[in-house]
Amino acid sequence: MTPRPSRRPLTNPAIILRLRRGMTGREIARAMDVNSRTIEYRIAKRGLAPEKSGLIRLSLLAIEVGVTRQALRYRASKGDFKVTPWGHCPCVKPAEARKVRAMYAHPKQADYAGWLPSQAAADAIGASQARLFRLTTKHPDKLAGIRWVRAQGQGGFALLFCPADLPELNRRFGRRALPRRYAGLHTAPQFTDLIGVSDSRVFKWVKAGAPHREDLYGRYWFDLYAVRVWLASGVIRPRDLMAVLARMDAALPARAA
């Protein structure tokens, strides 16, 4: 029978060394082949953790504020707060921890049950989610009288809108009745579905000079026949030009009807 190798000596310096590397109590117990409760007892009873020095582990602070440790590391790299390393274990001082708590002192998503996420609100009024984000970040004054909140959830932050204010949101920023000059035109999603190309290709055509119209909301509108004439003129020559023109020709009778 092969003798079992002797355990590593369970000394406080050995535990501190592993704590400074950022290891948890369970990882230390596994590495030293002892019970995890023994390690946790030593850490708590003899004050081996960085909390003895008045420091707070970054991982525990991340759990407290409801974000990932990588998110806090990113904010620290931007200079929002200062990290104090305890060996290889990143920690923060109490004053810096107060900064982090104030930084993430947002309402909780669970407190706003029934409120609509930004994507659902955008779909309800026929706008884009990016437009709602731009309004809340760059033009919050335009949302006066409309209740919205940036709430914190398990997966991060969410933009929520009160369903009672949805009619007012639709009146201000929804898809209104189009003027007559847009009759018979196609939006970018409709146009790409009609001819079977990607959005990025259509936007490249726009940059190359494809005929289009842009409304007050920044949406592109296309005349299928005008774009077909423009492509046939040879301004650009994609590899599947003939196939795209054939799909356009097949869609034109349906449009004329």
PDB file of C-alpha atoms in Angstrom:
ATOM      1  CA  MET A   1       0.000   0.000   0.000  1.00  0.00           C
ATOM      2  CA  THR A   2       1.407   3.351  -1.020  1.00  0.00           C
ATOM      3  CA  PRO A   3       1.805   5.593   2.009  1.00  0.00           C
ATOM      4  CA  ARG A   4      -0.196   8.793   1.917  1.00  0.00           C
ATOM      5  CA  PRO A   5       2.022  11.860   1.541  1.00  0.00           C
ATOM      6  CA  SER A   6       2.340  13.930   4.671  1.00  0.00           C
ATOM      7  CA  ARG A   7       0.266  17.067   4.901  1.00  0.00           C
ATOM      8  CA  ARG A   8       1.862  20.425   4.521  1.00  0.00           C
ATOM      9  CA  PRO A   9       2.453  22.193   7.823  1.00  0.00           C
ATOM     10  CA  LEU A  10      -0.617  24.182   8.842  1.00  0.00           C
ATOM     11  CA  THR A  11       1.034  27.419   9.845  1.00  0.00           C
ATOM     12  CA  ASN A  12      -0.317  30.927   9.883  1.00  0.00           C
ATOM     13  CA  PRO A  13       2.343  32.242   7.428  1.00  0.00           C
ATOM     14  CA  ALA A  14       1.374  29.511   4.965  1.00  0.00           C
ATOM     15  CA  ILE A  15      -2.292  30.534   5.191  1.00  0.00           C
ATOM     16  CA  ILE A  16      -1.456  34.241   4.911  1.00  0.00           C
ATOM     17  CA  LEU A  17       0.698  33.561   1.853  1.00  0.00           C
ATOM     18  CA  ARG A  18      -2.226  31.924   0.082  1.00  0.00           C
ATOM     19  CA  LEU A  19      -4.646  34.622   1.188  1.00  0.00           C
ATOM     20  CA  ARG A  20      -2.346  37.211  -0.341  1.00  0.00           C
ATOM     21  CA  ARG A  21      -2.537  35.280  -3.602  1.00  0.00           C
ATOM     22  CA  GLY A  22      -6.283  35.815  -3.589  1.00  0.00           C
ATOM     23  CA  MET A  23      -7.255  32.236  -2.679  1.00  0.00           C
ATOM     24  CA  THR A  24     -10.465  31.560  -0.773  1.00  0.00           C
ATOM     25  CA  GLY A  25     -10.733  29.464   2.360  1.00  0.00           C
ATOM     26  CA  ARG A  26     -11.983  26.426   0.428  1.00  0.00           C
ATOM     27  CA  GLU A  27      -9.114  26.690  -2.055  1.00  0.00           C
ATOM     28  CA  ILE A  28      -6.574  26.925   0.753  1.00  0.00           C
ATOM     29  CA  ALA A  29      -8.110  23.907   2.488  1.00  0.00           C
ATOM     30  CA  ARG A  30      -7.955  21.897  -0.727  1.00  0.00           C
ATOM     31  CA  ALA A  31      -4.339  22.903  -1.353  1.00  0.00           C
ATOM     32  CA  MET A  32      -3.238  22.067   2.205  1.00  0.00           C
ATOM     33  CA  ASP A  33      -5.373  18.909   2.454  1.00  0.00           C
ATOM     34  CA  VAL A  34      -7.313  19.975   5.534  1.00  0.00           C
ATOM     35  CA  ASN A  35     -10.919  20.643   6.377  1.00  0.00           C
ATOM     36  CA  SER A  36     -12.233  23.975   5.118  1.00  0.00           C
ATOM     37  CA  ARG A  37     -13.773  24.721   8.525  1.00  0.00           C
ATOM     38  CA  THR A  38     -10.298  24.546  10.076  1.00  0.00           C
ATOM     39  CA  ILE A  39      -9.027  27.171   7.667  1.00  0.00           C
ATOM     40  CA  GLU A  40     -12.039  29.421   8.143  1.00  0.00           C
ATOM     41  CA  TYR A  41     -11.677  29.112  11.933  1.00  0.00           C
ATOM     42  CA  ARG A  42      -8.031  30.151  11.798  1.00  0.00           C
ATOM     43  CA  ILE A  43      -8.750  33.047   9.480  1.00  0.00           C
ATOM     44  CA  ALA A  44     -11.541  34.356  11.702  1.00  0.00           C
ATOM     45  CA  LYS A  45     -10.045  33.553  15.137  1.00  0.00           C
ATOM     46  CA  ARG A  46      -6.495  34.760  14.538  1.00  0.00           C
ATOM     47  CA  GLY A  47      -7.272  37.642  12.217  1.00  0.00           C
ATOM     48  CA  LEU A  48      -5.309  36.413   9.218  1.00  0.00           C
ATOM     49  CA  ALA A  49      -7.584  38.005   6.608  1.00  0.00           C
ATOM     50  CA  PRO A  50      -6.941  41.495   5.179  1.00  0.00           C
ATOM     51  CA  GLU A  51      -9.850  42.781   7.262  1.00  0.00           C
ATOM     52  CA  LYS A  52      -7.400  42.858  10.206  1.00  0.00           C
ATOM     53  CA  SER A  53      -5.633  45.748   8.462  1.00  0.00           C
ATOM     54  CA  GLY A  54      -8.903  47.590   7.881  1.00  0.00           C
ATOM     55  CA  LEU A  55      -9.078  46.565   4.216  1.00  0.00           C
ATOM     56  CA  ILE A  56     -12.079  45.206   2.335  1.00  0.00           C
ATOM     57  CA  ARG A  57     -11.653  42.573  -0.333  1.00  0.00           C
ATOM     58  CA  LEU A  58     -12.676  43.699  -3.789  1.00  0.00           C
ATOM     59  CA  SER A  59     -14.524  40.433  -4.411  1.00  0.00           C
ATOM     60  CA  LEU A  60     -16.671  40.873  -1.283  1.00  0.00           C
ATOM     61  CA  LEU A  61     -17.357  44.500  -2.162  1.00  0.00           C
ATOM     62  CA  ALA A  62     -18.448  43.430  -5.657  1.00  0.00           C
ATOM     63  CA  ILE A  63     -20.943  40.985  -4.155  1.00  0.00           C
ATOM     64  CA  GLU A  64     -22.225  43.702  -1.823  1.00  0.00           C
ATOM     65  CA  VAL A  65     -22.942  46.233  -4.582  1.00  0.00           C
ATOM     66  CA  GLY A  66     -24.234  43.575  -6.996  1.00  0.00           C
ATOM     67  CA  VAL A  67     -21.653  43.715  -9.799  1.00  0.00           C
ATOM     68  CA  THR A  68     -18.761  41.531 -10.908  1.00  0.00           C
ATOM     69  CA  ARG A  69     -15.212  41.925  -9.674  1.00  0.00           C
ATOM     70  CA  GLN A  70     -14.095  42.598 -13.242  1.00  0.00           C
ATOM     71  CA  ALA A  71     -16.509  45.556 -13.376  1.00  0.00           C
ATOM     72  CA  LEU A  72     -14.919  47.046 -10.256  1.00  0.00           C
ATOM     73  CA  ARG A  73     -11.436  46.464 -11.666  1.00  0.00           C
ATOM     74  CA  TYR A  74     -12.448  48.347 -14.807  1.00  0.00           C
ATOM     75  CA  ARG A  75     -13.803  51.282 -12.807  1.00  0.00           C
ATOM     76  CA  ALA A  76     -10.609  51.315 -10.753  1.00  0.00           C
ATOM     77  CA  SER A  77      -8.496  51.402 -13.926  1.00  0.00           C
ATOM     78  CA  LYS A  78     -10.477  54.494 -14.986  1.00  0.00           C
ATOM     79  CA  GLY A  79      -9.506  56.209 -11.737  1.00  0.00           C
ATOM     80  CA  ASP A  80     -12.944  56.122 -10.094  1.00  0.00           C
ATOM     81  CA  PHE A  81     -11.420  54.675  -6.919  1.00  0.00           C
ATOM     82  CA  LYS A  82      -8.090  53.296  -5.715  1.00  0.00           C
ATOM     83  CA  VAL A  83      -7.291  49.632  -5.141  1.00  0.00           C
ATOM     84  CA  THR A  84      -4.887  48.712  -2.344  1.00  0.00           C
ATOM     85  CA  PRO A  85      -3.241  45.326  -3.032  1.00  0.00           C
ATOM     86  CA  TRP A  86      -2.859  42.979  -0.073  1.00  0.00           C
ATOM     87  CA  GLY A  87      -0.257  40.726  -1.636  1.00  0.00           C
ATOM     88  CA  HIS A  88      -1.988  39.435  -4.773  1.00  0.00           C
ATOM     89  CA  CYS A  89      -5.442  40.002  -3.285  1.00  0.00           C
ATOM     90  CA  PRO A  90      -7.000  43.315  -4.440  1.00  0.00           C
ATOM     91  CA  CYS A  91      -8.600  45.258  -1.588  1.00  0.00           C
ATOM     92  CA  VAL A  92      -9.875  48.749  -0.923  1.00  0.00           C
ATOM     93  CA  LYS A  93      -9.709  51.047   2.068  1.00  0.00           C
ATOM     94  CA  PRO A  94     -12.965  51.993   3.846  1.00  0.00           C
ATOM     95  CA  ALA A  95     -12.954  55.495   2.322  1.00  0.00           C
ATOM     96  CA  GLU A  96     -12.645  54.012  -1.176  1.00  0.00           C
ATOM     97  CA  ALA A  97     -15.345  51.447  -0.373  1.00  0.00           C
ATOM     98  CA  ARG A  98     -17.723  54.297   0.473  1.00  0.00           C
ATOM     99  CA  LYS A  99     -17.036  55.764  -2.974  1.00  0.00           C
ATOM    100  CA  VAL A 100     -17.898  52.433  -4.600  1.00  0.00           C
ATOM    101  CA  ARG A 101     -21.115  52.073  -2.594  1.00  0.00           C
ATOM    102  CA  ALA A 102     -22.185  55.594  -3.568  1.00  0.00           C
ATOM    103  CA  MET A 103     -21.290  54.831  -7.191  1.00  0.00           C
ATOM    104  CA  TYR A 104     -23.695  51.865  -7.280  1.00  0.00           C
ATOM    105  CA  ALA A 105     -26.412  53.302  -5.028  1.00  0.00           C
ATOM    106  CA  HIS A 106     -29.128  52.786  -7.641  1.00  0.00           C
ATOM    107  CA  PRO A 107     -32.681  51.581  -7.129  1.00  0.00           C
ATOM    108  CA  LYS A 108     -33.222  47.839  -7.263  1.00  0.00           C
ATOM    109  CA  GLN A 109     -34.981  46.316 -10.249  1.00  0.00           C
ATOM    110  CA  ALA A 110     -37.089  44.137  -7.952  1.00  0.00           C
ATOM    111  CA  ASP A 111     -38.698  47.289  -6.491  1.00  0.00           C
ATOM    112  CA  TYR A 112     -40.183  48.186  -9.900  1.00  0.00           C
ATOM    113  CA  ALA A 113     -42.223  45.118 -10.717  1.00  0.00           C
ATOM    114  CA  GLY A 114     -44.464  45.679 -13.729  1.00  0.00           C
ATOM    115  CA  TRP A 115     -42.342  48.435 -15.251  1.00  0.00           C
ATOM    116  CA  LEU A 116     -41.327  47.936 -18.870  1.00  0.00           C
ATOM    117  CA  PRO A 117     -37.699  47.337 -19.887  1.00  0.00           C
ATOM    118  CA  SER A 118     -36.331  49.662 -22.533  1.00  0.00           C
ATOM    119  CA  GLN A 119     -36.651  47.078 -25.314  1.00  0.00           C
ATOM    120  CA  ALA A 120     -40.320  46.403 -24.527  1.00  0.00           C
ATOM    121  CA  ALA A 121     -41.061  50.139 -24.322  1.00  0.00           C
ATOM    122  CA  ALA A 122     -39.276  50.759 -27.623  1.00  0.00           C
ATOM    123  CA  ASP A 123     -41.237  47.976 -29.336  1.00  0.00           C
ATOM    124  CA  ALA A 124     -44.501  49.344 -27.962  1.00  0.00           C
ATOM    125  CA  ILE A 125     -43.992  52.818 -29.466  1.00  0.00           C
ATOM    126  CA  GLY A 126     -42.227  51.680 -32.631  1.00  0.00           C
ATOM    127  CA  ALA A 127     -38.898  53.319 -31.783  1.00  0.00           C
ATOM    128  CA  SER A 128     -35.426  51.878 -31.320  1.00  0.00           C
ATOM    129  CA  GLN A 129     -33.929  50.935 -27.989  1.00  0.00           C
ATOM    130  CA  ALA A 130     -30.851  53.003 -28.831  1.00  0.00           C
ATOM    131  CA  ARG A 131     -33.031  56.104 -29.139  1.00  0.00           C
ATOM    132  CA  LEU A 132     -34.417  55.633 -25.625  1.00  0.00           C
ATOM    133  CA  PHE A 133     -30.884  55.183 -24.289  1.00  0.00           C
ATOM    134  CA  ARG A 134     -29.775  58.390 -26.006  1.00  0.00           C
ATOM    135  CA  LEU A 135     -32.709  60.271 -24.521  1.00  0.00           C
ATOM    136  CA  THR A 136     -31.956  59.136 -20.974  1.00  0.00           C
ATOM    137  CA  THR A 137     -28.215  59.768 -21.174  1.00  0.00           C
ATOM    138  CA  LYS A 138     -27.923  62.883 -23.352  1.00  0.00           C
ATOM    139  CA  HIS A 139     -31.361  64.525 -23.293  1.00  0.00           C
ATOM    140  CA  PRO A 140     -33.101  63.603 -20.011  1.00  0.00           C
ATOM    141  CA  ASP A 141     -34.869  66.982 -20.034  1.00  0.00           C
ATOM    142  CA  LYS A 142     -36.951  65.796 -22.993  1.00  0.00           C
ATOM    143  CA  LEU A 143     -38.391  63.033 -20.785  1.00  0.00           C
ATOM    144  CA  ALA A 144     -39.866  65.480 -18.275  1.00  0.00           C
ATOM    145  CA  GLY A 145     -43.151  64.099 -16.959  1.00  0.00           C
ATOM    146  CA  ILE A 146     -42.314  60.529 -18.015  1.00  0.00           C
ATOM    147  CA  ARG A 147     -41.313  58.249 -15.166  1.00  0.00           C
ATOM    148  CA  TRP A 148     -38.240  56.130 -15.859  1.00  0.00           C
ATOM    149  CA  VAL A 149     -35.473  54.719 -13.720  1.00  0.00           C
ATOM    150  CA  ARG A 150     -32.092  53.059 -14.142  1.00  0.00           C
ATOM    151  CA  ALA A 151     -32.419  50.106 -11.800  1.00  0.00           C
ATOM    152  CA  GLN A 152     -29.890  47.511 -10.754  1.00  0.00           C
ATOM    153  CA  GLY A 153     -30.565  43.816 -11.243  1.00  0.00           C
ATOM    154  CA  GLN A 154     -28.640  40.559 -11.111  1.00  0.00           C
ATOM    155  CA  GLY A 155     -27.374  40.913 -14.677  1.00  0.00           C
ATOM    156  CA  GLY A 156     -26.416  44.580 -14.350  1.00  0.00           C
ATOM    157  CA  PHE A 157     -28.426  47.739 -14.900  1.00  0.00           C
ATOM    158  CA  ALA A 158     -31.733  48.029 -16.715  1.00  0.00           C
ATOM    159  CA  LEU A 159     -33.653  51.016 -18.035  1.00  0.00           C
ATOM    160  CA  LEU A 160     -37.283  50.779 -16.918  1.00  0.00           C
ATOM    161  CA  PHE A 161     -40.300  52.868 -17.946  1.00  0.00           C
ATOM    162  CA  CYS A 162     -43.618  53.247 -16.135  1.00  0.00           C
ATOM    163  CA  PRO A 163     -46.370  51.606 -18.220  1.00  0.00           C
ATOM    164  CA  ALA A 164     -48.837  54.371 -17.253  1.00  0.00           C
ATOM    165  CA  ASP A 165     -46.647  56.915 -19.074  1.00  0.00           C
ATOM    166  CA  LEU A 166     -46.407  54.846 -22.247  1.00  0.00           C
ATOM    167  CA  PRO A 167     -49.064  56.915 -24.143  1.00  0.00           C
ATOM    168  CA  GLU A 168     -47.117  60.125 -23.461  1.00  0.00           C
ATOM    169  CA  LEU A 169     -43.866  58.426 -24.475  1.00  0.00           C
ATOM    170  CA  ASN A 170     -45.521  57.306 -27.700  1.00  0.00           C
ATOM    171  CA  ARG A 171     -46.907  60.797 -28.364  1.00  0.00           C
ATOM    172  CA  ARG A 172     -43.457  62.378 -28.078  1.00  0.00           C
ATOM    173  CA  PHE A 173     -41.126  59.791 -29.539  1.00  0.00           C
ATOM    174  CA  GLY A 174     -43.229  57.049 -31.146  1.00  0.00           C
ATOM    175  CA  ARG A 175     -43.685  56.229 -34.815  1.00  0.00           C
ATOM    176  CA  ARG A 176     -46.038  58.931 -35.967  1.00  0.00           C
ATOM    177  CA  ALA A 177     -48.023  59.110 -39.194  1.00  0.00           C
ATOM    178  CA  LEU A 178     -45.596  59.559 -42.056  1.00  0.00           C
ATOM    179  CA  PRO A 179     -45.836  62.488 -44.465  1.00  0.00           C
ATOM    180  CA  ARG A 180     -46.962  61.778 -47.998  1.00  0.00           C
ATOM    181  CA  ARG A 181     -43.417  62.031 -49.330  1.00  0.00           C
ATOM    182  CA  TYR A 182     -42.603  58.691 -47.618  1.00  0.00           C
ATOM    183  CA  ALA A 183     -45.523  56.822 -49.189  1.00  0.00           C
ATOM    184  CA  GLY A 184     -44.345  53.708 -51.028  1.00  0.00           C
ATOM    185  CA  LEU A 185     -40.868  53.755 -49.482  1.00  0.00           C
ATOM    186  CA  HIS A 186     -39.318  51.057 -47.342  1.00  0.00           C
ATOM    187  CA  THR A 187     -37.509  51.365 -44.023  1.00  0.00           C
ATOM    188  CA  ALA A 188     -34.046  49.852 -43.757  1.00  0.00           C
ATOM    189  CA  PRO A 189     -35.257  46.613 -42.062  1.00  0.00           C
ATOM    190  CA  GLN A 190     -38.051  46.231 -44.639  1.00  0.00           C
ATOM    191  CA  PHE A 191     -35.646  46.934 -47.479  1.00  0.00           C
ATOM    192  CA  THR A 192     -33.040  44.391 -46.324  1.00  0.00           C
ATOM    193  CA  ASP A 193     -35.699  41.700 -45.858  1.00  0.00           C
ATOM    194  CA  LEU A 194     -37.110  42.449 -49.301  1.00  0.00           C
ATOM    195  CA  ILE A 195     -33.866  42.049 -51.236  1.00  0.00           C
ATOM    196  CA  GLY A 196     -32.108  39.602 -48.921  1.00  0.00           C
ATOM    197  CA  VAL A 197     -28.986  41.539 -47.899  1.00  0.00           C
ATOM    198  CA  SER A 198     -27.589  42.561 -44.533  1.00  0.00           C
ATOM    199  CA  ASP A 199     -28.070  45.906 -42.817  1.00  0.00           C
ATOM    200  CA  SER A 200     -24.344  46.637 -42.969  1.00  0.00           C
ATOM    201  CA  ARG A 201     -24.309  46.261 -46.777  1.00  0.00           C
ATOM    202  CA  VAL A 202     -27.214  48.670 -47.179  1.00  0.00           C
ATOM    203  CA  PHE A 203     -25.512  51.243 -44.952  1.00  0.00           C
ATOM    204  CA  LYS A 204     -22.367  50.873 -47.068  1.00  0.00           C
ATOM    205  CA  TRP A 205     -24.483  51.590 -50.129  1.00  0.00           C
ATOM    206  CA  VAL A 206     -25.791  54.721 -48.419  1.00  0.00           C
ATOM    207  CA  LYS A 207     -22.235  55.903 -47.812  1.00  0.00           C
ATOM    208  CA  ALA A 208     -21.434  55.190 -51.457  1.00  0.00           C
ATOM    209  CA  GLY A 209     -24.297  57.413 -52.584  1.00  0.00           C
ATOM    210  CA  ALA A 210     -27.340  55.150 -52.853  1.00  0.00           C
ATOM    211  CA  PRO A 211     -30.601  57.154 -53.182  1.00  0.00           C
ATOM    212  CA  HIS A 212     -32.430  57.341 -49.853  1.00  0.00           C
ATOM    213  CA  ARG A 213     -34.301  59.690 -47.576  1.00  0.00           C
ATOM    214  CA  GLU A 214     -33.734  60.342 -43.884  1.00  0.00           C
ATOM    215  CA  ASP A 215     -36.559  61.411 -41.583  1.00  0.00           C
ATOM    216  CA  LEU A 216     -36.392  63.500 -38.419  1.00  0.00           C
ATOM    217  CA  TYR A 217     -35.745  60.388 -36.340  1.00  0.00           C
ATOM    218  CA  GLY A 218     -32.631  59.370 -38.279  1.00  0.00           C
ATOM    219  CA  ARG A 219     -34.312  56.455 -40.083  1.00  0.00           C
ATOM    220  CA  TYR A 220     -33.469  55.695 -43.705  1.00  0.00           C
ATOM    221  CA  TRP A 221     -36.179  55.204 -46.330  1.00  0.00           C
ATOM    222  CA  PHE A 222     -35.525  53.582 -49.699  1.00  0.00           C
ATOM    223  CA  ASP A 223     -37.249  53.541 -53.069  1.00  0.00           C
ATOM    224  CA  LEU A 224     -36.692  50.050 -54.439  1.00  0.00           C
ATOM    225  CA  TYR A 225     -36.746  51.153 -58.078  1.00  0.00           C
ATOM    226  CA  ALA A 226     -34.324  54.067 -57.500  1.00  0.00           C
ATOM    227  CA  VAL A 227     -31.836  51.840 -55.684  1.00  0.00           C
ATOM    228  CA  ARG A 228     -32.130  49.207 -58.418  1.00  0.00           C
ATOM    229  CA  VAL A 229     -31.293  51.817 -61.089  1.00  0.00           C
ATOM    230  CA  TRP A 230     -28.380  53.058 -58.977  1.00  0.00           C
ATOM    231  CA  LEU A 231     -26.947  49.532 -58.576  1.00  0.00           C
ATOM    232  CA  ALA A 232     -27.384  48.778 -62.300  1.00  0.00           C
ATOM    233  CA  SER A 233     -25.424  51.936 -63.178  1.00  0.00           C
ATOM    234  CA  GLY A 234     -22.254  50.261 -61.907  1.00  0.00           C
ATOM    235  CA  VAL A 235     -21.300  52.702 -59.142  1.00  0.00           C
ATOM    236  CA  ILE A 236     -20.417  49.689 -57.023  1.00  0.00           C
ATOM    237  CA  ARG A 237     -20.021  46.113 -58.209  1.00  0.00           C
ATOM    238  CA  PRO A 238     -20.640  43.534 -55.495  1.00  0.00           C
ATOM    239  CA  ARG A 239     -19.931  39.920 -56.331  1.00  0.00           C
ATOM    240  CA  ASP A 240     -23.604  38.954 -56.170  1.00  0.00           C
ATOM    241  CA  LEU A 241     -24.804  42.007 -58.128  1.00  0.00           C
ATOM    242  CA  MET A 242     -26.831  39.983 -60.608  1.00  0.00           C
ATOM    243  CA  ALA A 243     -28.522  37.988 -57.852  1.00  0.00           C
ATOM    244  CA  VAL A 244     -29.437  41.175 -55.939  1.00  0.00           C
ATOM    245  CA  LEU A 245     -30.837  42.773 -59.104  1.00  0.00           C
ATOM    246  CA  ALA A 246     -32.874  39.645 -59.792  1.00  0.00           C
ATOM    247  CA  ARG A 247     -34.396  39.757 -56.300  1.00  0.00           C
ATOM    248  CA  MET A 248     -35.187  43.446 -56.801  1.00  0.00           C
ATOM    249  CA  ASP A 249     -36.879  42.710 -60.126  1.00  0.00           C
ATOM    250  CA  ALA A 250     -38.954  40.022 -58.453  1.00  0.00           C
ATOM    251  CA  ALA A 251     -40.046  42.447 -55.711  1.00  0.00           C
ATOM    252  CA  LEU A 252     -40.879  45.360 -58.000  1.00  0.00           C
ATOM    253  CA  PRO A 253     -44.210  43.995 -59.365  1.00  0.00           C
ATOM    254  CA  ALA A 254     -45.427  43.392 -55.813  1.00  0.00           C
ATOM    255  CA  ARG A 255     -44.526  46.975 -54.961  1.00  0.00           C
ATOM    256  CA  ALA A 256     -46.266  48.390 -58.027  1.00  0.00           C
ATOM    257  CA  ALA A 257     -49.400  46.485 -57.182  1.00  0.00           C
TER     258      ALA A 257
END
